[in-house]
XYZ file of C-alpha atoms in Angstrom:
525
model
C 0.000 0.000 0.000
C 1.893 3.423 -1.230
C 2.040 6.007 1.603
C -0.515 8.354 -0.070
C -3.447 6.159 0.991
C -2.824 7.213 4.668
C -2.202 10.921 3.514
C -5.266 13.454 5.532
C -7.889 13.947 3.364
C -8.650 17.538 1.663
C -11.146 20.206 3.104
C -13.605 22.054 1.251
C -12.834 25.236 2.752
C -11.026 27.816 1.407
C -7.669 28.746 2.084
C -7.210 32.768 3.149
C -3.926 34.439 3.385
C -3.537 36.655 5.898
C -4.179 39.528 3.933
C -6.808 38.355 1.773
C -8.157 38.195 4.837
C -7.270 41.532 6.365
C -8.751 43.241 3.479
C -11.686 41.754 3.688
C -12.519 42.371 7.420
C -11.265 45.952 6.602
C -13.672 46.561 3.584
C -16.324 44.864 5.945
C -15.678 46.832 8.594
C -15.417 50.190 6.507
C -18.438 49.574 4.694
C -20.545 48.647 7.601
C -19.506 51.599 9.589
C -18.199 54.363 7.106
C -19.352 57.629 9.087
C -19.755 57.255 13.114
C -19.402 60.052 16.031
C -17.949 58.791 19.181
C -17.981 60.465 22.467
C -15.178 59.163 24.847
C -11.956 60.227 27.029
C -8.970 60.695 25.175
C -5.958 58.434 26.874
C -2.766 57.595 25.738
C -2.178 61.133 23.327
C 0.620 61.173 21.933
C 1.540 64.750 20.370
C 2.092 65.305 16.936
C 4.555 63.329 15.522
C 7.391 64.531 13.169
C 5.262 63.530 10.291
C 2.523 65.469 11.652
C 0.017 63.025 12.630
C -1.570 62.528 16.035
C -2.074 59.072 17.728
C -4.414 58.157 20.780
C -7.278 56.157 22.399
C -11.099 56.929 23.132
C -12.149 55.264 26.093
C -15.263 54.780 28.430
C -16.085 52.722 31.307
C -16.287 49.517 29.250
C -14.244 49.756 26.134
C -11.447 51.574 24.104
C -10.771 52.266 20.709
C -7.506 53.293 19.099
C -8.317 57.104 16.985
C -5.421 58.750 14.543
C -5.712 62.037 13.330
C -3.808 62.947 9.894
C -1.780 65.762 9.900
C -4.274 67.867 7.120
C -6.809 67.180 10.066
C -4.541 68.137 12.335
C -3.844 71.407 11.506
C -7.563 72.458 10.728
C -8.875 71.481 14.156
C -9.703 74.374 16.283
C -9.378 72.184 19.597
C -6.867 70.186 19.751
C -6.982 67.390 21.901
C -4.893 66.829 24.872
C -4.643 64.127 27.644
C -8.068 63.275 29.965
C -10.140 65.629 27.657
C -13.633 64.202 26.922
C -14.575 65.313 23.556
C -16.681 63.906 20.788
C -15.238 62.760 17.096
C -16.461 62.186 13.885
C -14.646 60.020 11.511
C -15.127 56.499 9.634
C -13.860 53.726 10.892
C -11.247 51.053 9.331
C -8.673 48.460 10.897
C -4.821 48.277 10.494
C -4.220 45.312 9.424
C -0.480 45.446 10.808
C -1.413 45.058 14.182
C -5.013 43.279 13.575
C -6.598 45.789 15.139
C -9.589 48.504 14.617
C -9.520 52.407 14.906
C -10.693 55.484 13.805
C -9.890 58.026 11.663
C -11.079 61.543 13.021
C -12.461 63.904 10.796
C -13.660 66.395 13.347
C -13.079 66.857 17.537
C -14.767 69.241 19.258
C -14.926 69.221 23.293
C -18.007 66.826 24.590
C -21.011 69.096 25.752
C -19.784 71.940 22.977
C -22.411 70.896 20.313
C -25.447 72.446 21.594
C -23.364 75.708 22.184
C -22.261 75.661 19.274
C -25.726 75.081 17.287
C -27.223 78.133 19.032
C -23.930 80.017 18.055
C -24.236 79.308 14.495
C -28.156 79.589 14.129
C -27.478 82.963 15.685
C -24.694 84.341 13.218
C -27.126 83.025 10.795
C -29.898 85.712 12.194
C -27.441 88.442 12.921
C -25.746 87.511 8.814
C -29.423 87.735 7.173
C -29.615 91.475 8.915
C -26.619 92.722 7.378
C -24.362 93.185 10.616
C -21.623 91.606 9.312
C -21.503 92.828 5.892
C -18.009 93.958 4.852
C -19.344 96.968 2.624
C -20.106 98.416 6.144
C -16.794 98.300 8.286
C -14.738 101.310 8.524
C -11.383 101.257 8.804
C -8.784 101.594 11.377
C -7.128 105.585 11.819
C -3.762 104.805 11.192
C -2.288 107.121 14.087
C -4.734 107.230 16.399
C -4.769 110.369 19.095
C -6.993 108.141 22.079
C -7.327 104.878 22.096
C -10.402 103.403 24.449
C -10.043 99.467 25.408
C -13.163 97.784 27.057
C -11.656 94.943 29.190
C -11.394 93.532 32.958
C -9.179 95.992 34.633
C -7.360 93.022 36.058
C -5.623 90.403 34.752
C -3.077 90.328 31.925
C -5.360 91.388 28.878
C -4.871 95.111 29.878
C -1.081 95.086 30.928
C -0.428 93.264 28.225
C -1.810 95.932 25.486
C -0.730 99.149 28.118
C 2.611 97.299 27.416
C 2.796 96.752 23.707
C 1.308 100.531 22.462
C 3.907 102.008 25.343
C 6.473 99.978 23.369
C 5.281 100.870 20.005
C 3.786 104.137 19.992
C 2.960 105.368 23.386
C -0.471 106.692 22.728
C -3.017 108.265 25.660
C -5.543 105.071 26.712
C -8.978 105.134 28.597
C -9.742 101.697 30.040
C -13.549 101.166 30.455
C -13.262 98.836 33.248
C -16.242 95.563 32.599
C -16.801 91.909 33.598
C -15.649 89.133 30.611
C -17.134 86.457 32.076
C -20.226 85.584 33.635
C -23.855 87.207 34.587
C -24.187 90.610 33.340
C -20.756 90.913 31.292
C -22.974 91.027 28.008
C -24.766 94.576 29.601
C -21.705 95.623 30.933
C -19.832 95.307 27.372
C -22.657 96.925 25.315
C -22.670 99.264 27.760
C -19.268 100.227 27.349
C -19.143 100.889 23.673
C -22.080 103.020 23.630
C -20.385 105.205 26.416
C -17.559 105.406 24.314
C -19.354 106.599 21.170
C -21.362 108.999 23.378
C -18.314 111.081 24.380
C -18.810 114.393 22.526
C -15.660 115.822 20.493
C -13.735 118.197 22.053
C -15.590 117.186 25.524
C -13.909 116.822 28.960
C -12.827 113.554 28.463
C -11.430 113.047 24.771
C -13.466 110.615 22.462
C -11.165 107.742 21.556
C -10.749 107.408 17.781
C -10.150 103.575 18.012
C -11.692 100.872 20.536
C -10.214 97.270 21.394
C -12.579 95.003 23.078
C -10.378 92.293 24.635
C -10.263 89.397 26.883
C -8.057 86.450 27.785
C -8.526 82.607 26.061
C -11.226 80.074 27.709
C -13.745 77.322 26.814
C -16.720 78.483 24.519
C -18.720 78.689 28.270
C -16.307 81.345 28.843
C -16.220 83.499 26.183
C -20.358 83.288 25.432
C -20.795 86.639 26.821
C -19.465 87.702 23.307
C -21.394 86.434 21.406
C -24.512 87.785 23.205
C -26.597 89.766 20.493
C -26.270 92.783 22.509
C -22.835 93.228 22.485
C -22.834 92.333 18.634
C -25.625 94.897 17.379
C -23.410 97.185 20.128
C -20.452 96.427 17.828
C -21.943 96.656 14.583
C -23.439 100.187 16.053
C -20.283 101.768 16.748
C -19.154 105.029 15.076
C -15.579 104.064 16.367
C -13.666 102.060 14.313
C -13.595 99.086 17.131
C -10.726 96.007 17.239
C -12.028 92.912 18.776
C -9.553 90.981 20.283
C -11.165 88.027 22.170
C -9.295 84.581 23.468
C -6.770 83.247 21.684
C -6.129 82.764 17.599
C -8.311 79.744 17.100
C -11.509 81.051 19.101
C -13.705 83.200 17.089
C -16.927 84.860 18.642
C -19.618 86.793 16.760
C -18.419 90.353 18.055
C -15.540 89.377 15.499
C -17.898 89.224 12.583
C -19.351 92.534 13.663
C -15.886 94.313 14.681
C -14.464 96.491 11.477
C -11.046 94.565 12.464
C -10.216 91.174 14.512
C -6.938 90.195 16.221
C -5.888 87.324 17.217
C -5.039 88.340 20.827
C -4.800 91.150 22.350
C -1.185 92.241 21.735
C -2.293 91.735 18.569
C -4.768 94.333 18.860
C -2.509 96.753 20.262
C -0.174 96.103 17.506
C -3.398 97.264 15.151
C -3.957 100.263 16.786
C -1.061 101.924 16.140
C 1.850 101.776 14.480
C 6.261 101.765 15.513
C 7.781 104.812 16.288
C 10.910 103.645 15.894
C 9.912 102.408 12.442
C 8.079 105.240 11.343
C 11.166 107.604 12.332
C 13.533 104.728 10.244
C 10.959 104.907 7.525
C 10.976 108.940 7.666
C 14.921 109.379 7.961
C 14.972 106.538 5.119
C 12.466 108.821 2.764
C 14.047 111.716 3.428
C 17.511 110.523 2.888
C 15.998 109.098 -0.515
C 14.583 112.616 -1.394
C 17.865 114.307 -1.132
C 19.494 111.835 -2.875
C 16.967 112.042 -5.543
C 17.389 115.795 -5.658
C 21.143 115.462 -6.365
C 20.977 112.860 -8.835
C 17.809 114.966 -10.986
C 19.893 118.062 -10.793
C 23.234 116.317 -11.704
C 21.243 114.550 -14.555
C 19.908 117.799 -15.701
C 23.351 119.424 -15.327
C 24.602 116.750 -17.778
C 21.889 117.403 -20.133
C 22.092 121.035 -20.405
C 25.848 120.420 -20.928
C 25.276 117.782 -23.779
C 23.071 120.119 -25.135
C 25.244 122.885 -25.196
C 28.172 121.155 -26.925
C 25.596 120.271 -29.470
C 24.343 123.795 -30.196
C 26.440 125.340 -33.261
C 28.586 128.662 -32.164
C 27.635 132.345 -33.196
C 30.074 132.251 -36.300
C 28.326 128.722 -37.612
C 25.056 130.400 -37.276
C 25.518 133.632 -38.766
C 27.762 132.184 -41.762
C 25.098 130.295 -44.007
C 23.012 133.874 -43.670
C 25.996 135.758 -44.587
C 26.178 134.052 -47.730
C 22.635 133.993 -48.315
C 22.913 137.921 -48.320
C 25.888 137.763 -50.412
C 24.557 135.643 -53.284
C 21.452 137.537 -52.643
C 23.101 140.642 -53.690
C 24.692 139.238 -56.641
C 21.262 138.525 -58.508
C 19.709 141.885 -56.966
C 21.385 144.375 -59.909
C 20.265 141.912 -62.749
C 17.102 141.465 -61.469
C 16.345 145.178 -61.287
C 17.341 145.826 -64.803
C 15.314 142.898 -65.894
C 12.562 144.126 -63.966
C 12.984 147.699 -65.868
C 13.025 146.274 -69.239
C 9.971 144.258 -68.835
C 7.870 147.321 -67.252
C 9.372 149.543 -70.793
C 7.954 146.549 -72.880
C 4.243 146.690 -71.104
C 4.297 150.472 -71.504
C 5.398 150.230 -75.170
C 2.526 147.958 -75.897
C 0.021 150.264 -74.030
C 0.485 152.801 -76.253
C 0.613 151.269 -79.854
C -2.262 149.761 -78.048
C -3.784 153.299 -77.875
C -2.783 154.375 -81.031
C -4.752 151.558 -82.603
C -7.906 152.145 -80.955
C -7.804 155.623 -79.651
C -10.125 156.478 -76.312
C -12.418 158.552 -78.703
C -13.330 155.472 -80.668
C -13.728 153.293 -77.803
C -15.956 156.374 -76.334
C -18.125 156.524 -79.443
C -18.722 152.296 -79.483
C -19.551 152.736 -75.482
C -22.126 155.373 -76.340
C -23.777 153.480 -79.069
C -23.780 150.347 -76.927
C -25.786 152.473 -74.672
C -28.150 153.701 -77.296
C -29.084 150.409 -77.898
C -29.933 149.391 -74.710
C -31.559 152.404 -73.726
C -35.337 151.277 -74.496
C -35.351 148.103 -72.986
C -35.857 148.872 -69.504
C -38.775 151.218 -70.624
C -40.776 148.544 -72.379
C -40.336 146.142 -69.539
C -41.652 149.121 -66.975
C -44.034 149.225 -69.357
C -45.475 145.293 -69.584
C -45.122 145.421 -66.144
C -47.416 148.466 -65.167
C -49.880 147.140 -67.796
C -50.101 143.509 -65.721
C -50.280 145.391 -62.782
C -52.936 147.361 -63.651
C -55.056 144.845 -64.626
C -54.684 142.780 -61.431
C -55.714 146.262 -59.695
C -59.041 146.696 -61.993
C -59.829 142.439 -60.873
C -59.061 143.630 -57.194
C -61.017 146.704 -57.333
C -64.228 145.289 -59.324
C -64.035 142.091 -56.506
C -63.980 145.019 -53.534
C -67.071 146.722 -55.505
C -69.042 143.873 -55.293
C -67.844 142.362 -51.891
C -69.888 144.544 -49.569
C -73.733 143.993 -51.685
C -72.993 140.018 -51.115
C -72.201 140.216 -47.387
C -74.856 142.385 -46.603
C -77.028 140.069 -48.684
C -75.547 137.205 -46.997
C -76.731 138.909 -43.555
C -79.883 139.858 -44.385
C -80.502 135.867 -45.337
C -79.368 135.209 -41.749
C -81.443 137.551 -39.901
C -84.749 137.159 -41.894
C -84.155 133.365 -41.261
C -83.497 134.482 -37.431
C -86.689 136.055 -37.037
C -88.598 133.719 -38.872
C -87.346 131.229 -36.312
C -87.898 133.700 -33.674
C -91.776 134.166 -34.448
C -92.080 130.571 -34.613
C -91.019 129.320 -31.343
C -92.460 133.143 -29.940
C -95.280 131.819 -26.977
C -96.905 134.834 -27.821
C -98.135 133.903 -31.751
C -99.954 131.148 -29.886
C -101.322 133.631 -27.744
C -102.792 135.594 -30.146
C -104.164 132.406 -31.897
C -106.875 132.843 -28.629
C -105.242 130.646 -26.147
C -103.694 131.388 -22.550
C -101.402 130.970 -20.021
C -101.700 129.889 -16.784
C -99.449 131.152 -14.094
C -99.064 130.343 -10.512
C -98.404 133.109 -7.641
C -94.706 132.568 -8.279
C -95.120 132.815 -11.890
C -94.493 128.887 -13.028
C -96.674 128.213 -15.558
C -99.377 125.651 -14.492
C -99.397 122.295 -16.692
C -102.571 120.097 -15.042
C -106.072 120.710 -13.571
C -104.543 118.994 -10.111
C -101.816 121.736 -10.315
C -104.280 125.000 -10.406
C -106.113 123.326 -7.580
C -103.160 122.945 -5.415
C -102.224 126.000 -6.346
C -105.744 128.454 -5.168
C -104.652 131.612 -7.090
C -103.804 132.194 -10.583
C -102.618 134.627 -13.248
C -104.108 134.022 -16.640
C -102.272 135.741 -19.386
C -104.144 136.169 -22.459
C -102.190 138.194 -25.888
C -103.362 141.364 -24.772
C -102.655 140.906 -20.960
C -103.008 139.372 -17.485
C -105.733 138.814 -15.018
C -105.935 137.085 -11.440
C -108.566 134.375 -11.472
C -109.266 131.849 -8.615
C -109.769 127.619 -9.728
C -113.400 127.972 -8.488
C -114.489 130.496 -10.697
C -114.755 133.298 -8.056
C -112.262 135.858 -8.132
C -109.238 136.193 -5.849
C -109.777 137.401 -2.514
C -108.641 141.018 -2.584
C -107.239 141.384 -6.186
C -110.065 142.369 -8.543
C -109.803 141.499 -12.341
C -107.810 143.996 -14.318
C -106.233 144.113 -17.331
C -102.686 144.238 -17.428
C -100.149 145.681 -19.849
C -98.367 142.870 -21.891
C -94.997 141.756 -21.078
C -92.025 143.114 -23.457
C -91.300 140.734 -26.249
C -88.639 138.323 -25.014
C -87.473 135.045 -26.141
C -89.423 132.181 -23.790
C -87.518 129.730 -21.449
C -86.358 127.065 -22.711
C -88.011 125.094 -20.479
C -91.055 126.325 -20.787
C -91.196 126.449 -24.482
C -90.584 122.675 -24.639
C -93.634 122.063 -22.422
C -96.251 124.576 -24.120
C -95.278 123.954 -27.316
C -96.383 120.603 -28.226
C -99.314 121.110 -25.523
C -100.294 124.410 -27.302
C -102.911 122.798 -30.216
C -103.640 119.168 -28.165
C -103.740 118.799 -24.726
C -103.892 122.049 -23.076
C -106.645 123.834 -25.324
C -109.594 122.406 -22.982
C -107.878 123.060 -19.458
C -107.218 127.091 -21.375
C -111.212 126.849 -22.665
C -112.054 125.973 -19.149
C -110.772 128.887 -17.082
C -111.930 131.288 -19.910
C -115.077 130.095 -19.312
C -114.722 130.174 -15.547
C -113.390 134.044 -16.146
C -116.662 135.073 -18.462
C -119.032 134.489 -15.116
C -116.879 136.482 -12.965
């Protein structure tokens, strides 16, 4: 029997090498659990390395996991961590399969207990952003040499020696300290407070209005420093008519009076530094310039002394100049003698020809030709006065027959018009129907009356007939007092309008049997 018959016999399972196997637990594990947040105790930090990354373990009361932080990371986070700190990380998390073991890779580390402060922080730069407080069309900046400068800080503690120190080293400037709480209840009040007492100083007053204000305090937790980012001290910021420097914790700490400040340093030397500028640099700088402006003097005059020099060798001497014009004159001389003879024989020639010239056609002759010239002409401009008083004269005789006969046709033209007028007139006259043997009936107030239930409600009457007026009463008996007379008729005068509409129409239809009534009413009485 050969020895492979007692060989072991072969699995079915796969064989994994380590890393095949590695790999997979690490894709597992990554895809699994590819974005967590952890809240633990950091333990075992160990500082940046040389490469830059950071190394440590999360822990709790039951477990621990290994965290590394990359050095891009790194330098972005604004807390870093440090030993026994309790924060909370984001990151993903992944093995290493060197060491078979898991860990995570932080993204993000803030200090446990932070995240609700911070929410409220950034939904409120959110509110204070929408308003326009920390626009950047709207800060003002910074006086370069200011004359006062006002800080708004704890008058103890380092924060005020610290900038007292660096302006007195810089450029020792006068300083009011407005002397409020940083920290805790009622610093918020205090610090608003403060700037608007600043920017109420009057200029020129008792006390001297700062021209620059640095709000400062020392570094702390986010706890610490919340009293700046109270919305009172930022609209107090953003309000200021002082260009203000805020200068609050350290570098990495940022409040919201920074947004609204017109300048933020990173500490409050810093600050100080902002406000105003080196003497000893500014007197360097101003022996430098004016050292330069000398020098620059001296080399533009010695430049334009080299100029003018060049110059002057170049410009020819007074016997260069004046010889070319010298012999201009002298070749100008030369030709002068011929040119005057030459000019005298040609004038002799012209005046030779002028007179054979005259001999040929003597002034008599020409004379004679001029006159008969004239002759010739002389009856033109009579026979066109002529045609021309002729056309004119008939156009007068057409004018003055048109004027005869203008003033018959107007006046015939107006006579049309008025006879039409008063034919009109006579027609729409009241009167004409008058004298056709009808009447009027009038009221006391002179309306004429258009119904039998109108001359009852009205009692007394006036009935004018074409050849006057009497008073009548609707019962037939005459009015009380007023006895039946004749009256003279009215002067001819165009009727109402009014009241020619209603008679008209009425005067041959409707109204003849109320008129027939009351005359027969008026025959008894």
């Amino acid at each position: 029997m050969s020895a492979s018959a007692f060989s072991a016999p072969i699995a079915n399972v796969p064989e994994w090498s380590v890393t095949e196997l590695a790999t997979a637990l690490k894709r597992t594990l990554e895809d699994a659990f590819g974005h967590v947040r952890l809240k633990g105790e950091i333990s075992g930090y160990r500082g940046p390395h040389g490469s830059g990354h950071a190394y440590f373990s999360l822990k709790d009361g039951g477990a621990k996991i290994d965290a590394v932080i990359w050095k891009g990371t790194m330098m972005r986070l604004r807390h870093k961590p440090k030993e026994g700190l309790e924060v909370v990380v984001t990151g993903r998390i992944t093995t290493y399969p060197g060491k078979s073991a898991y860990q995570i890779v932080v993204d993000s580390l803030e200090p446990a207990g932070t995240g609700a402060w911070m929410a409220l922080l950034e939904e409120r730069r959110r509110a204070l952003a929408a308003e326009g407080l920390f626009d950047v069309a709207r800060k003002r900046p910074v006086p370069y040499l200011p004359l006062v400068v006002g800080v708004v800080t704890s008058p103890t503690g380092a924060v005020i020696r610290d900038i007292l120190h660096r302006l007195a080293d810089r450029f020792p400037r006068p300083v009011l300290v407005w002397p409020v709480r940083v920290q805790g209840e009622g610093a918020a009040e205090e610090i608003a407070a403060a700037i608007h007492g600043f920017n109420a100083l009057e200029p020129g007053g008792a006390i001297p209005r700062p021209d620059v204000l640095i709000v400062a305090r020392g570094g702390g937790s986010i706890e610490d420093l919340w009293c700046f980012n109270e919305e009172i001290v930022v609209r107090a910021a953003a309000a200021s008519t002082i260009p203000l420097i805020s200068a609050v914790g350290h570098e990495t700490d940022v409040t919201l009076i920074d947004h609204a400040a017109d300048r933020r340093a990173p500490t409050p030397t810093g600050a100080a530094e902002m406000a105003v500028p080196v003497l000893h640099e500014l007197l360097a700088d101003l022996d430098s310039l004016s050292r330069r402006h000398a020098g620059a003097l001296l080399r533009l005059v010695d430049q334009r002394r080299g100029e003018l020099r060049g110059l002057a060798r170049a410009l020819p001497g007074p016997e260069a100049l004046l010889a070319q014009k010298r012999q201009r004159l002298d070749l100008a001389d030369a030709r002068l003698a011929p040119a005057l003879a030459a000019n005298a024989r040609d004038a002799q020639g012209r005046l030779n020809r002028a007179l054979q010239g005259l001999a040929r056609n003597p002034p008599s002759l020409r004379l004679a030709r001029a006159r008969e010239r004239l002759a010739a002409i002389d009856h033109r401009p009579r026979h066109a006065l002529e045609r021309v008083l002729a056309v004119q004269g008939e156009r007068l005789n057409g004018m003055s027959r048109r004027l005869d006969r203008a003033p018959g046709q107007g006046l015939e033209r107006l006579a049309g018009r008025l006879s039409r007028a008063t034919a009109l007139f006579s027609s729409l006259n009241y009167r004409a129907v008058l004298a056709r043997g009808y009447a009027l009936v009038l009221d006391s107030a002179g309306t004429p009356v258009g119904s039998a239930q109108a001359a009852r409600a009205a009692g007394h009457l006036t009935v004018e007939f074409a050849d006057g007026r009497v008073a009548a009463s609707v019962d037939g008996a005459a009015a009380a007092g007023t006895p039946p007379e004749e009256t003279p008729p009215a002067p001819a005068r165009p009727a109402p309008r009014r009241a020619a509409k209603r008679k008209e129409p009425a005067a041959d239809t409707k109204k003849a049997p109320l008129a027939g009534a009351v005359q027969g009413s008026l025959f008894e009485n």
